[in-house]
Amino acid sequence: MATTPRTAGDAAGDEAEIDFCDVPDSMKGHRACLRCGLVKVTDQFYEKGCENCPFLDMQDRMDRVTMHTTANFDGVVAMINPDDSWVAKWEGLKRFYPGVYAVKVYGQLPSEAQDFLDERGLACRAQPEDEE
């Protein structure tokens, strides 16, 4: 069964076709996007940003990578086909690109990023750290 092509940037208006998110290319330095839970290493977020959340503008901005990602997360799952995956359904990942995701993400987005999501009705997967 063919998957539906997905595009990044629906919230920001820029459209780019993506098949898969980058998977972590190292066993160290993993971080998760606070909004969607995508797991990559710091350098990968710096080089390409978050494929699900281009509106967080992390590419080539280490300060924004640090603000919008966290090393505080539990577990990882790999999701290949969001349309047919029970993992995607169970973890609430069906609207995201195939990739590696944190099961739970702890932290808080900066207020301007949270306001941006709230205005557009977009959810954030991160939980405050005191809810661990």
Coordinates of N, CA, C and O in Angstrom, one line a residue:
M1 N 0.8 -1.2 0.0 CA 0.0 0.0 0.0 C 0.9 1.2 0.0 O 1.8 1.4 0.8
A2 N 0.6 2.2 -0.9 CA 1.4 3.4 -1.0 C 1.1 4.4 0.1 O -0.1 4.4 0.5
T3 N 2.0 5.1 0.6 CA 1.8 6.1 1.6 C 1.4 7.4 1.0 O 1.8 7.7 -0.1
T4 N 0.7 8.2 1.7 CA 0.4 9.5 1.2 C 1.6 10.4 1.3 O 2.2 10.5 2.4
P5 N 2.0 11.1 0.2 CA 3.1 12.0 0.3 C 2.8 13.1 1.4 O 1.7 13.6 1.4
R6 N 3.7 13.4 2.2 CA 3.6 14.4 3.2 C 4.4 15.6 2.9 O 5.4 15.5 2.2
T7 N 4.0 16.8 3.4 CA 4.8 18.0 3.1 C 5.0 18.7 4.4 O 4.2 18.7 5.3
A8 N 6.2 19.2 4.6 CA 6.5 20.0 5.8 C 6.1 21.4 5.6 O 5.9 21.9 4.5
G9 N 5.9 22.1 6.7 CA 5.6 23.5 6.6 C 4.1 23.9 6.5 O 3.9 25.0 6.2
D10 N 3.2 23.0 6.7 CA 1.8 23.3 6.5 C 1.4 24.5 7.4 O 0.6 25.3 7.1
A11 N 2.0 24.6 8.6 CA 1.7 25.7 9.5 C 2.4 27.0 9.1 O 1.9 28.1 9.4
A12 N 3.5 26.9 8.4 CA 4.2 28.1 8.0 C 4.0 28.5 6.5 O 4.4 29.6 6.1
G13 N 3.4 27.6 5.8 CA 3.0 28.0 4.4 C 4.0 27.5 3.4 O 3.8 27.6 2.2
D14 N 5.2 27.1 3.7 CA 6.2 26.6 2.8 C 6.1 25.1 2.6 O 5.9 24.4 3.6
E15 N 6.0 24.6 1.4 CA 5.8 23.2 1.1 C 7.0 22.6 0.5 O 7.6 23.0 -0.4
A16 N 7.4 21.5 1.2 CA 8.6 20.7 0.7 C 8.3 19.2 0.9 O 7.9 18.9 2.0
E17 N 8.4 18.4 -0.2 CA 8.1 17.0 0.0 C 9.3 16.3 0.7 O 10.4 16.6 0.4
I18 N 8.9 15.5 1.7 CA 9.9 14.7 2.5 C 9.4 13.3 2.5 O 8.2 13.1 2.8
D19 N 10.3 12.3 2.3 CA 9.9 10.9 2.5 C 10.1 10.4 3.9 O 9.3 9.8 4.5
F20 N 11.3 10.7 4.4 CA 11.7 10.3 5.8 C 12.5 11.4 6.5 O 13.2 12.1 5.8
C21 N 12.4 11.5 7.8 CA 13.2 12.4 8.5 C 14.6 11.7 8.7 O 14.7 10.5 8.6
D22 N 15.6 12.5 8.9 CA 16.9 11.9 9.2 C 16.8 11.1 10.4 O 16.2 11.5 11.4
V23 N 17.5 10.0 10.4 CA 17.6 9.2 11.7 C 18.9 9.5 12.3 O 19.9 10.0 11.7
P24 N 19.0 9.3 13.7 CA 20.2 9.7 14.4 C 21.4 9.0 13.7 O 21.4 7.8 13.5
D25 N 22.5 9.8 13.5 CA 23.7 9.2 12.9 C 24.8 8.9 13.8 O 25.9 8.7 13.5
S26 N 24.5 8.9 15.1 CA 25.5 8.6 16.2 C 24.7 8.0 17.4 O 23.5 8.2 17.5
M27 N 25.5 7.3 18.2 CA 24.9 6.7 19.4 C 24.9 7.7 20.6 O 24.4 7.4 21.7
K28 N 25.5 8.9 20.4 CA 25.6 9.9 21.5 C 25.0 11.2 21.0 O 24.9 11.5 19.8
G29 N 24.6 12.0 22.0 CA 24.2 13.3 21.7 C 22.8 13.4 21.2 O 22.4 14.4 20.5
H30 N 21.9 12.5 21.5 CA 20.5 12.5 21.0 C 19.7 13.6 21.7 O 19.9 13.9 22.9
R31 N 18.9 14.3 20.9 CA 18.0 15.3 21.3 C 16.6 15.0 20.7 O 16.6 14.5 19.6
A32 N 15.6 15.5 21.3 CA 14.2 15.3 20.8 C 13.6 16.7 20.6 O 13.8 17.6 21.5
C33 N 13.0 16.9 19.5 CA 12.2 18.1 19.3 C 11.1 18.3 20.3 O 10.4 17.3 20.5
L34 N 11.0 19.4 21.0 CA 10.0 19.6 22.0 C 8.6 19.5 21.5 O 7.7 19.1 22.1
R35 N 8.4 19.9 20.2 CA 7.1 20.0 19.6 C 6.6 18.6 19.2 O 5.5 18.1 19.5
C36 N 7.4 17.9 18.4 CA 7.0 16.6 17.8 C 7.6 15.4 18.3 O 7.2 14.3 18.1
G37 N 8.8 15.5 19.0 CA 9.5 14.4 19.6 C 10.5 13.7 18.7 O 11.0 12.7 19.0
L38 N 10.7 14.2 17.5 CA 11.6 13.7 16.5 C 13.0 13.6 17.2 O 13.4 14.6 17.8
V39 N 13.7 12.5 17.1 CA 15.0 12.3 17.7 C 16.1 12.3 16.6 O 16.0 11.6 15.7
K40 N 17.1 13.2 16.8 CA 18.3 13.2 16.0 C 19.4 13.7 16.9 O 19.2 14.0 18.1
V41 N 20.6 13.8 16.4 CA 21.7 14.4 17.1 C 21.7 15.9 16.9 O 21.2 16.4 15.9
T42 N 22.4 16.6 17.8 CA 22.4 18.1 17.7 C 22.8 18.6 16.4 O 22.2 19.5 15.8
D43 N 23.9 18.0 15.8 CA 24.4 18.5 14.5 C 23.3 18.3 13.4 O 23.3 19.1 12.5
Q44 N 22.5 17.3 13.5 CA 21.5 17.1 12.5 C 20.4 18.1 12.6 O 19.9 18.6 11.5
F45 N 20.0 18.5 13.8 CA 19.0 19.6 13.9 C 19.6 20.9 13.4 O 19.0 21.7 12.8
Y46 N 20.9 21.1 13.7 CA 21.6 22.3 13.2 C 21.7 22.4 11.7 O 21.4 23.4 11.1
E47 N 22.0 21.2 11.1 CA 22.1 21.2 9.6 C 20.8 21.3 8.8 O 20.7 21.9 7.8
K48 N 19.7 20.6 9.3 CA 18.5 20.5 8.6 C 17.3 21.0 9.4 O 16.2 21.1 8.8
G49 N 17.4 21.3 10.6 CA 16.2 21.6 11.4 C 15.4 20.4 11.7 O 15.8 19.3 11.6
C50 N 14.2 20.6 12.1 CA 13.2 19.5 12.3 C 12.3 19.5 11.1 O 11.6 20.4 10.7
E51 N 12.2 18.3 10.4 CA 11.4 18.1 9.2 C 10.0 18.3 9.5 O 9.2 18.8 8.6
N52 N 9.5 18.0 10.7 CA 8.1 18.2 11.0 C 7.7 19.6 11.4 O 6.6 20.0 11.4
C53 N 8.7 20.4 11.9 CA 8.5 21.7 12.5 C 9.4 22.8 11.9 O 10.2 23.4 12.6
P54 N 9.4 23.0 10.6 CA 10.2 24.0 10.0 C 10.0 25.4 10.5 O 10.9 26.2 10.5
F55 N 8.8 25.7 11.0 CA 8.5 27.0 11.6 C 9.2 27.3 12.9 O 9.3 28.4 13.3
L56 N 9.9 26.3 13.5 CA 10.8 26.5 14.6 C 12.1 27.1 14.2 O 12.9 27.5 15.1
D57 N 12.4 27.0 12.9 CA 13.6 27.7 12.4 C 14.9 27.4 13.1 O 15.7 28.2 13.5
M58 N 15.2 26.0 13.2 CA 16.4 25.6 13.8 C 17.6 25.5 12.9 O 18.7 25.4 13.4
Q59 N 17.4 25.4 11.6 CA 18.5 25.2 10.7 C 19.5 26.3 10.8 O 19.1 27.5 10.7
D60 N 20.7 26.0 11.0 CA 21.8 26.9 11.1 C 21.7 27.9 12.2 O 22.3 29.0 12.2
R61 N 20.9 27.5 13.3 CA 20.7 28.4 14.4 C 20.9 27.5 15.7 O 19.9 27.0 16.2
M62 N 22.1 27.4 16.2 CA 22.3 26.6 17.4 C 21.5 27.1 18.6 O 21.1 26.3 19.4
D63 N 21.4 28.4 18.7 CA 20.6 28.9 19.8 C 19.1 28.4 19.8 O 18.6 28.0 20.8
R64 N 18.6 28.3 18.6 CA 17.2 27.8 18.4 C 17.2 26.2 18.6 O 16.2 25.7 19.1
V65 N 18.2 25.5 18.2 CA 18.3 24.1 18.4 C 18.2 23.8 19.9 O 17.5 23.0 20.4
T66 N 19.0 24.6 20.7 CA 19.0 24.4 22.1 C 17.7 24.8 22.8 O 17.3 24.1 23.7
M67 N 17.0 25.8 22.3 CA 15.7 26.2 22.9 C 14.6 25.2 22.5 O 13.6 25.1 23.3
H68 N 14.6 24.6 21.3 CA 13.5 23.8 20.9 C 13.7 22.3 20.9 O 12.8 21.6 20.4
T69 N 14.8 21.9 21.4 CA 15.0 20.4 21.6 C 15.5 20.2 23.0 O 15.8 21.1 23.8
T70 N 15.4 18.9 23.4 CA 15.9 18.5 24.8 C 16.5 17.2 24.7 O 16.2 16.3 23.9
A71 N 17.4 17.0 25.7 CA 18.0 15.6 25.9 C 17.3 14.8 26.9 O 17.6 13.7 27.2
N72 N 16.2 15.4 27.5 CA 15.4 14.8 28.5 C 14.2 14.2 27.9 O 13.1 14.8 27.7
F73 N 14.3 12.9 27.5 CA 13.2 12.1 27.0 C 13.4 10.7 27.3 O 14.4 10.2 27.7
D74 N 12.3 9.9 27.3 CA 12.2 8.5 27.6 C 11.9 7.7 26.3 O 11.0 8.0 25.6
G75 N 12.7 6.7 26.1 CA 12.4 5.7 25.1 C 12.4 6.3 23.7 O 12.3 7.5 23.5
V76 N 12.5 5.4 22.7 CA 12.4 5.8 21.3 C 11.7 4.7 20.5 O 11.7 3.5 20.9
V77 N 11.0 5.1 19.5 CA 10.3 4.2 18.6 C 10.6 4.7 17.2 O 10.8 5.9 16.9
A78 N 10.7 3.7 16.3 CA 10.9 4.0 14.9 C 9.6 3.8 14.2 O 8.9 2.8 14.3
M79 N 9.2 4.8 13.4 CA 8.0 4.8 12.7 C 8.3 4.9 11.2 O 8.9 5.8 10.7
I80 N 7.9 3.9 10.4 CA 8.2 3.8 9.0 C 7.0 4.2 8.1 O 7.1 5.0 7.2
N81 N 5.8 3.7 8.4 CA 4.6 4.0 7.6 C 3.5 4.6 8.5 O 2.7 3.8 9.1
P82 N 3.4 5.9 8.6 CA 2.4 6.5 9.5 C 1.0 6.1 9.2 O 0.2 6.0 10.2
D83 N 0.7 5.8 8.0 CA -0.7 5.5 7.6 C -1.2 4.2 8.1 O -2.3 3.9 8.4
D84 N -0.2 3.2 8.2 CA -0.6 1.8 8.6 C 0.0 1.4 10.0 O -0.2 0.3 10.4
S85 N 0.7 2.3 10.6 CA 1.5 1.9 11.8 C 0.6 2.0 13.1 O 0.1 3.1 13.4
W86 N 0.5 0.9 13.9 CA -0.1 1.0 15.2 C 0.7 1.8 16.1 O 0.2 2.5 17.0
V87 N 2.0 1.8 16.0 CA 2.9 2.7 16.8 C 2.6 4.1 16.6 O 2.5 4.9 17.5
A88 N 2.4 4.5 15.3 CA 2.1 5.9 15.0 C 0.8 6.3 15.6 O 0.6 7.4 16.2
K89 N -0.2 5.4 15.5 CA -1.5 5.7 16.1 C -1.4 5.8 17.6 O -1.9 6.7 18.3
W90 N -0.8 4.8 18.2 CA -0.7 4.7 19.7 C 0.1 5.9 20.3 O -0.3 6.5 21.3
E91 N 1.2 6.3 19.6 CA 2.0 7.4 20.1 C 1.6 8.8 19.6 O 2.2 9.8 19.9
G92 N 0.5 8.9 18.8 CA 0.0 10.1 18.3 C 1.0 10.7 17.2 O 1.1 12.0 17.1
L93 N 1.6 9.9 16.4 CA 2.6 10.3 15.4 C 2.0 10.3 14.0 O 2.8 10.5 13.0
K94 N 0.8 9.9 13.8 CA 0.3 9.7 12.4 C 0.5 10.9 11.5 O 0.6 10.7 10.3
R95 N 0.5 12.1 12.0 CA 0.6 13.3 11.1 C 2.1 13.7 10.9 O 2.3 14.7 10.2
F96 N 3.0 12.9 11.4 CA 4.4 13.3 11.3 C 5.1 12.4 10.2 O 4.5 11.3 9.9
Y97 N 6.2 12.8 9.8 CA 7.0 12.0 8.8 C 7.6 10.8 9.5 O 7.9 10.7 10.7
P98 N 7.9 9.7 8.7 CA 8.6 8.6 9.2 C 9.9 9.0 9.8 O 10.6 9.9 9.2
G99 N 10.3 8.4 10.9 CA 11.5 8.7 11.6 C 11.6 8.0 12.9 O 10.8 7.1 13.2
V100 N 12.5 8.5 13.7 CA 12.7 8.0 15.1 C 12.2 9.0 16.1 O 12.6 10.2 16.0
Y101 N 11.3 8.6 17.0 CA 10.6 9.5 17.9 C 10.8 9.1 19.3 O 10.9 7.9 19.7
A102 N 10.8 10.1 20.2 CA 10.8 9.8 21.7 C 9.4 9.4 22.1 O 8.4 9.9 21.6
V103 N 9.4 8.5 23.0 CA 8.1 8.0 23.6 C 7.5 9.1 24.5 O 6.3 9.4 24.4
K104 N 8.3 9.7 25.3 CA 7.9 10.8 26.2 C 9.0 11.9 26.1 O 10.2 11.6 26.1
V105 N 8.6 13.1 26.0 CA 9.5 14.3 25.9 C 9.2 15.2 27.0 O 8.0 15.5 27.3
Y106 N 10.3 15.6 27.7 CA 10.1 16.5 28.9 C 10.8 17.9 28.6 O 11.9 17.9 28.2
G107 N 10.1 18.9 29.0 CA 10.6 20.3 28.8 C 9.5 21.2 28.4 O 8.3 20.8 28.4
Q108 N 9.8 22.4 28.0 CA 8.8 23.4 27.6 C 9.4 24.3 26.5 O 10.5 24.8 26.6
L109 N 8.5 24.5 25.5 CA 8.9 25.4 24.4 C 8.9 26.8 24.9 O 8.2 27.2 25.9
P110 N 9.7 27.7 24.3 CA 9.7 29.1 24.6 C 8.3 29.6 24.4 O 7.5 29.1 23.5
S111 N 7.9 30.7 25.1 CA 6.5 31.2 25.0 C 6.1 31.6 23.6 O 5.0 31.3 23.2
E112 N 7.0 32.2 22.9 CA 6.6 32.6 21.5 C 6.3 31.4 20.6 O 5.4 31.5 19.8
A113 N 7.1 30.3 20.8 CA 6.8 29.1 20.0 C 5.5 28.5 20.4 O 4.7 28.1 19.6
Q114 N 5.2 28.5 21.7 CA 4.0 27.9 22.2 C 2.8 28.7 21.8 O 1.8 28.2 21.4
D115 N 2.9 30.1 21.8 CA 1.9 31.0 21.3 C 1.6 30.7 19.8 O 0.4 30.6 19.4
F116 N 2.7 30.5 19.0 CA 2.5 30.2 17.6 C 1.7 28.9 17.4 O 0.8 28.9 16.6
L117 N 2.0 27.9 18.2 CA 1.2 26.6 18.1 C -0.2 26.8 18.5 O -1.1 26.3 17.8
D118 N -0.4 27.5 19.6 CA -1.8 27.7 20.1 C -2.6 28.4 19.1 O -3.8 28.1 18.9
E119 N -2.1 29.5 18.5 CA -2.8 30.2 17.5 C -3.3 29.4 16.3 O -4.3 29.7 15.7
R120 N -2.5 28.3 16.0 CA -2.8 27.5 14.8 C -3.5 26.1 15.2 O -3.7 25.3 14.4
G121 N -3.7 26.0 16.5 CA -4.3 24.7 17.0 C -3.4 23.5 16.9 O -3.9 22.4 16.7
L122 N -2.1 23.7 16.9 CA -1.1 22.6 16.8 C -0.7 22.2 18.2 O -0.5 23.0 19.1
A123 N -0.6 20.9 18.4 CA -0.2 20.3 19.6 C 1.3 20.2 19.8 O 2.0 20.2 18.9
C124 N 1.7 20.2 21.1 CA 3.1 20.0 21.5 C 3.2 18.7 22.3 O 2.4 18.6 23.3
R125 N 4.1 17.9 22.0 CA 4.2 16.6 22.7 C 5.0 16.7 24.0 O 4.9 15.8 24.9
A126 N 5.7 17.8 24.2 CA 6.5 17.9 25.4 C 5.6 18.1 26.7 O 4.6 18.7 26.6
Q127 N 6.1 17.4 27.8 CA 5.4 17.6 29.0 C 6.3 18.3 30.0 O 7.5 18.2 29.9
P128 N 5.8 19.2 30.9 CA 6.6 19.8 31.8 C 7.4 18.8 32.6 O 7.0 17.7 32.9
E129 N 8.7 19.2 33.0 CA 9.6 18.2 33.6 C 9.1 17.7 34.9 O 9.4 16.6 35.3
D130 N 8.2 18.5 35.6 CA 7.7 18.0 36.9 C 6.6 17.0 36.8 O 6.2 16.4 37.8
E131 N 6.2 16.6 35.6 CA 5.2 15.6 35.3 C 5.8 14.3 35.0 O 5.2 13.3 34.5
E132 N 7.1 14.1 35.2 CA 7.8 12.8 34.9 C 7.2 11.8 35.8 O 7.1 10.7 35.6

